[in-house]
Amino acid sequence: MRKLLAAALVCGVLPAYGWGPEGHNLVTRIAVAELTPAAQAKVREILGPDQTLVSISSWADQVRRQRANTGPWHYIDIPIDQPHMDMARDCPKDDCVVAQIAIQRALMVNPSATAEQRKEALMFVVHFVGDMHQPLHCSDNKDKGGNDVHVVLFDRPGNLHSTWDSGLLSRMGKEDDLFPAMLKEAQKRRKKWSKGSVADWAEESHKAAQKTVYGKLPPEPKGTPEPLGAAYEAAADPVIRVQIEKAGDRLARVLNDTLK
Ligand code: ADE
Ligand code: ZN
Ligand code: ZN
């Protein structure tokens, strides 16, 4: 098993789950800086003394294997050739990130829920608001959100989805080096960016996938890996930066509105 995992890591064929921990940590660190005192107190009450919003921000990915039913909760497959999201088409049985943010958000403050249910609901919300800002978590080109598209990013083989989850971001710098400027920008734009609904945010993420993730892909015959280089990186990096900043502002809004 260890050998298999090692081989999978080398070949870059592990299923891609969402922003990597670096992305989720950045989103959550921005949100934490914008929480009201009331929301901070409620978070402490729900999580207990040993965990923080940042420490639990990737928990939903860690349990994804054991809880197979939660797999589709991390994304919504809005077809890349469609102009808008359609919940009846794209979110059957509420098994998508947009529906689950609403469901888990309500559960987080449901007085009939157990303390453990409320805690898990909070951990899901923190993670899913981050995930939905990764454009490929709101898009599909009949390729499992880019998981089936082989790419080579600066000589490293992988797939388009994992490249957007973590490959490009890790090349942008270390979390602690990226955080101060991202927080500053998020705070500057907070009023504008924290507006809208979860559905609006999903459509915006989908548009970023149309325009940049797929729109800037170098034209290559299907079946051969797409080589991604400096031009693609230059188009992608500002999108990743802004999506993480927006996700931070919006996670703060969701938590501040819910945990009063
Ligand atoms: N599996 C199928 N579609 C997906 C998507 N958009 N993101 C992540 N995993 C997926
Ligand atoms: Zn995820
Ligand atoms: Zn992902």
CSV table of N, CA, C and O and ligand atoms in Angstrom, one decimal, residues 17-19 24 60-61 64 74 127-128 131 137, ligand 2:
chain,number,residue,atom,x,y,z
A,17,TYR,N,-8.5,17.0,-4.2
A,17,TYR,CA,-9.6,17.2,-3.2
A,17,TYR,C,-10.1,18.6,-3.0
A,17,TYR,O,-11.1,18.8,-2.4
A,18,GLY,N,-9.4,19.6,-3.4
A,18,GLY,CA,-9.8,21.0,-3.1
A,18,GLY,C,-8.5,21.8,-3.0
A,18,GLY,O,-7.4,21.2,-3.2
A,19,TRP,N,-8.6,23.0,-2.6
A,19,TRP,CA,-7.3,23.7,-2.4
A,19,TRP,C,-6.5,22.8,-1.5
A,19,TRP,O,-7.1,22.1,-0.6
A,24,HIS,N,-6.4,26.5,1.9
A,24,HIS,CA,-7.4,26.5,3.0
A,24,HIS,C,-6.9,27.3,4.2
A,24,HIS,O,-7.7,28.1,4.8
A,60,ALA,N,-12.3,18.3,6.3
A,60,ALA,CA,-13.3,17.6,5.4
A,60,ALA,C,-12.6,16.8,4.4
A,60,ALA,O,-13.1,15.8,3.9
A,61,ASP,N,-11.4,17.2,4.0
A,61,ASP,CA,-10.6,16.4,3.0
A,61,ASP,C,-10.1,15.1,3.7
A,61,ASP,O,-10.0,14.1,3.1
A,64,ARG,N,-12.7,12.4,3.8
A,64,ARG,CA,-13.4,12.2,2.5
A,64,ARG,C,-13.4,10.7,2.1
A,64,ARG,O,-14.4,10.2,1.5
A,74,HIS,N,-17.9,18.6,-2.1
A,74,HIS,CA,-16.8,19.5,-2.2
A,74,HIS,C,-16.8,20.4,-3.5
A,74,HIS,O,-16.0,21.2,-3.7
A,127,HIS,N,-14.4,24.7,5.3
A,127,HIS,CA,-13.7,24.0,4.1
A,127,HIS,C,-14.4,24.3,2.8
A,127,HIS,O,-13.8,24.6,1.8
A,128,PHE,N,-15.7,24.2,2.8
A,128,PHE,CA,-16.5,24.3,1.5
A,128,PHE,C,-16.5,25.7,1.0
A,128,PHE,O,-16.5,25.9,-0.3
A,131,ASP,N,-13.2,25.7,-0.8
A,131,ASP,CA,-13.2,24.9,-2.0
A,131,ASP,C,-14.0,25.5,-3.2
A,131,ASP,O,-13.5,25.4,-4.3
A,137,HIS,N,-13.8,23.7,-8.9
A,137,HIS,CA,-14.8,23.1,-8.0
A,137,HIS,C,-16.2,23.5,-8.3
A,137,HIS,O,-17.2,23.1,-7.7
B,2,ZN,ZN,-12.2,19.7,-0.4
